[in-house]
Coordinates of C-alpha atoms in Angstrom, one line a residue:
M394 CA -8.9 17.7 6.6
S395 CA -9.1 16.7 2.7
T396 CA -11.5 18.9 1.0
H397 CA -11.9 15.8 -1.8
I398 CA -12.2 12.6 0.0
T399 CA -12.3 9.6 -2.6
I400 CA -11.8 6.2 -2.2
L401 CA -9.1 4.9 -4.5
T402 CA -9.9 2.1 -7.0
D403 CA -8.1 -1.1 -6.2
D404 CA -4.7 -1.2 -7.8
S405 CA -3.5 -4.8 -9.0
T406 CA -0.8 -6.4 -10.5
G407 CA 0.0 -9.9 -11.1
I408 CA 2.8 -12.4 -10.2
S409 CA 4.1 -16.0 -11.2
I410 CA 4.6 -18.4 -8.3
S411 CA 6.9 -20.9 -9.4
L412 CA 6.3 -23.5 -6.1
G413 CA 3.3 -23.5 -4.3
G414 CA 3.5 -23.4 -0.5
M415 CA 3.4 -21.3 2.8
Y416 CA 4.8 -17.8 1.7
Y417 CA 5.7 -14.7 4.1
F418 CA 5.0 -11.0 2.7
C419 CA 6.3 -7.5 3.9
V420 CA 4.6 -4.6 2.9
R421 CA 6.0 -1.1 3.0
P422 CA 3.3 1.5 3.6
K423 CA 3.6 5.3 4.3
D424 CA 2.1 6.9 7.5
W425 CA 1.2 10.3 6.2
V426 CA 0.2 11.7 9.4
P427 CA 1.5 9.6 12.6
G428 CA -1.2 9.5 15.1
H429 CA -4.1 10.4 12.6
H430 CA -3.3 7.5 9.6
P431 CA -5.0 9.0 7.1
G432 CA -3.9 6.5 4.2
I433 CA -5.1 3.0 5.5
L434 CA -4.8 0.2 3.1
Q435 CA -5.4 -3.5 2.8
V436 CA -3.6 -5.9 0.8
E437 CA -5.3 -8.9 -1.3
V438 CA -3.7 -11.9 -2.4
N439 CA -5.8 -14.0 -5.0
G440 CA -9.0 -12.5 -3.7
G441 CA -8.4 -12.8 -0.1
T442 CA -7.2 -10.1 2.3
L443 CA -4.0 -10.2 4.3
D444 CA -4.7 -10.0 8.3
T445 CA -3.4 -6.9 8.9
E446 CA -4.5 -2.8 7.9
F447 CA -1.4 -1.1 7.0
D448 CA -0.3 2.6 7.6
D449 CA -1.1 3.2 10.8
N450 CA 2.5 2.6 12.5
N451 CA 3.4 5.8 13.5
K452 CA 6.4 6.0 11.2
D453 CA 7.2 7.2 7.9
R454 CA 8.3 4.3 5.5
F455 CA 8.0 1.0 7.3
W456 CA 7.9 -2.4 6.7
E457 CA 5.2 -4.3 8.2
F458 CA 4.6 -8.1 8.4
P459 CA 1.2 -10.0 8.1
G460 CA 0.8 -13.2 8.7
P461 CA 1.7 -16.3 6.1
V462 CA -0.3 -16.9 2.8
S463 CA -0.8 -20.4 1.4
L464 CA -0.5 -19.8 -2.5
P465 CA -0.9 -22.1 -5.3
A466 CA 1.9 -22.3 -8.0
G467 CA 1.0 -20.3 -11.3
Q468 CA -0.2 -16.9 -11.7
I469 CA -1.6 -14.9 -8.6
T470 CA -3.1 -11.4 -8.3
L471 CA -2.0 -8.7 -5.6
A472 CA -4.3 -5.8 -5.2
L473 CA -3.9 -2.6 -3.0
H474 CA -7.4 -1.7 -1.5
D475 CA -7.8 1.5 -0.2
L476 CA -9.7 2.2 3.1
T477 CA -9.6 6.0 3.7
G478 CA -9.7 7.8 0.4
S479 CA -6.3 9.4 1.5
Y480 CA -3.9 7.7 -0.8
G481 CA -3.9 4.1 1.1
R482 CA -0.8 2.8 -0.8
C483 CA 2.3 1.4 -0.5
D484 CA 5.7 1.6 -2.3
A485 CA 6.8 -1.9 -2.0
I486 CA 5.3 -5.6 -1.3
F487 CA 8.2 -8.3 -0.7
C488 CA 7.2 -12.0 -0.7
S489 CA 9.7 -15.0 0.3
R490 CA 9.1 -18.7 1.5
D491 CA 11.4 -18.5 4.4
K492 CA 10.1 -15.5 6.4
A493 CA 13.5 -13.6 5.0
P494 CA 13.4 -9.6 5.5
P495 CA 13.4 -7.6 2.8
P496 CA 16.9 -6.4 1.1
L497 CA 17.8 -3.2 2.5
R498 CA 21.0 -2.6 0.3
T499 CA 21.3 0.8 -1.3
D500 CA 24.6 -0.1 -3.0
G501 CA 25.1 -0.1 -7.0
V502 CA 23.7 -3.9 -7.0
A503 CA 20.6 -2.9 -5.5
R504 CA 20.0 0.2 -7.7
S505 CA 21.0 -1.7 -10.6
R506 CA 18.6 -4.5 -9.9
R507 CA 16.0 -1.7 -9.2
R508 CA 16.2 -0.3 -12.2
Q509 CA 16.0 -3.7 -14.0
L510 CA 12.6 -4.4 -12.3
L511 CA 11.3 -0.8 -13.1
G512 CA 12.3 -1.1 -16.7
L513 CA 14.7 1.5 -16.5
P514 CA 18.0 2.1 -18.4
D515 CA 21.2 2.0 -16.8
T516 CA 22.1 5.2 -18.6
P517 CA 19.7 8.4 -18.2
G518 CA 18.7 9.1 -21.8
S519 CA 19.3 12.9 -22.4
V520 CA 15.8 15.2 -22.8
G521 CA 17.5 18.3 -23.5
I522 CA 19.4 21.2 -22.0
F523 CA 17.9 23.6 -19.9
D524 CA 18.7 26.9 -18.2
F525 CA 17.0 26.0 -14.9
A526 CA 15.5 23.0 -13.4
V527 CA 13.4 22.2 -10.3
L528 CA 13.1 18.9 -8.8
G529 CA 9.9 18.3 -7.2
G530 CA 6.5 19.8 -8.4
G531 CA 5.0 20.5 -5.0
I532 CA 3.8 24.1 -4.3
L533 CA 7.0 25.5 -3.8
G534 CA 8.8 23.5 -6.7
A535 CA 5.7 24.9 -8.8
A536 CA 5.9 28.5 -7.8
A537 CA 9.8 28.1 -8.4
V538 CA 9.0 27.3 -11.9
L539 CA 6.6 29.8 -12.6
T540 CA 8.7 32.5 -11.2
A541 CA 11.7 31.1 -12.9
A542 CA 9.8 31.2 -16.3
Q543 CA 9.6 35.0 -16.2
S544 CA 13.3 35.1 -16.5
S545 CA 15.0 31.8 -17.9
P546 CA 14.9 30.8 -21.5
S547 CA 14.0 27.4 -20.9
V548 CA 13.1 25.7 -17.3
A549 CA 12.3 22.0 -16.3
L550 CA 10.0 20.5 -13.9
I551 CA 11.2 17.0 -12.7
H552 CA 8.2 15.6 -10.9
N553 CA 7.6 12.0 -9.4
R554 CA 3.7 12.1 -9.5
P555 CA 0.8 12.4 -12.2
Y556 CA -0.7 15.7 -10.3
L557 CA 1.2 18.9 -9.1
G558 CA 1.1 20.4 -5.7
G559 CA 2.2 17.9 -3.4
N560 CA -0.3 17.7 -0.3
A561 CA -2.2 20.6 -1.9
S562 CA -3.1 18.4 -5.2
L563 CA -6.0 16.6 -6.1
E564 CA -4.4 13.7 -4.4
I565 CA -4.5 15.0 -0.9
G566 CA -6.3 18.2 -1.0
L567 CA -4.5 20.2 2.0
S568 CA -4.6 24.0 0.9
P569 CA -1.6 26.4 2.3
R570 CA -2.4 28.3 5.3
G571 CA -1.3 31.3 7.0
I572 CA 0.6 34.2 5.1
I573 CA 1.3 33.3 1.6
G574 CA 3.0 35.1 -1.1
L575 CA 1.0 36.3 -4.8
V576 CA 2.5 33.4 -6.4
V577 CA 1.6 30.4 -4.1
E578 CA -1.5 32.1 -3.9
K579 CA -2.0 32.3 -7.7
I580 CA -0.8 28.4 -8.1
S581 CA -3.3 27.1 -5.0
K582 CA -6.5 28.4 -6.3
R583 CA -8.8 25.3 -7.2
T584 CA -10.3 24.5 -10.4
F585 CA -14.3 23.4 -10.5
T586 CA -12.6 19.9 -10.2
G587 CA -10.9 20.5 -7.1
G588 CA -7.8 20.5 -8.6
L589 CA -5.1 23.2 -8.5
K590 CA -4.7 25.9 -11.1
A591 CA -0.7 25.2 -10.9
P592 CA -0.9 23.1 -13.9
Q593 CA -2.8 25.3 -16.2
L594 CA -0.4 28.2 -15.3
L595 CA 2.8 26.1 -15.9
E596 CA 1.6 24.7 -19.4
A597 CA 0.7 28.3 -20.2
E598 CA 4.4 29.2 -20.2
P599 CA 6.1 28.2 -23.4
N600 CA 9.6 27.9 -22.2
V601 CA 8.4 25.5 -19.2
T602 CA 8.6 21.6 -19.8
I603 CA 7.1 19.2 -17.3
F604 CA 8.6 15.6 -17.0
P605 CA 6.0 14.1 -14.7
E606 CA 6.2 10.6 -12.9

């Protein structure tokens, strides 16, 4: 069970509708713990709530299809409303007028379109040369970086979240259990705010560079 339950504030964005009418939405949340559904959320469109509570599908990432919504032409607001305090969020919302399924392609065209929507360059820029790199700043990733920092001249940690620790981070709050080693024990200790000490320990290492989200 999470040690810090905090309902997330609503995330919102605006989209432009060129032609008013009936629209169909597809929402892709993640059921973090099938059977328990800790991250339930609602999607609000222009202040109205879609008639589905998402994230209780007993699957991982999965497209869910609420009912249609009538939208006016012009700028509208989409908002994600957390209901449980365990990261009630989704990674994609797809909207169409003809009940079309979301694009599922993973080829070069789809990846290029994704980079364009996210404002990412087609060719990644160089951020330097490192002797050791870790992808993912969960407990094990943070432990690997801290260990490597003792013997490697330069270490990089690439992480897709603003907080280190994975499920043990401030976002979820699940601490490691069972028999753990000294390094994991050290980075898993909590600060007075409930966060892990992992960021402080890694930032104190002069040869470690962290690339978050």
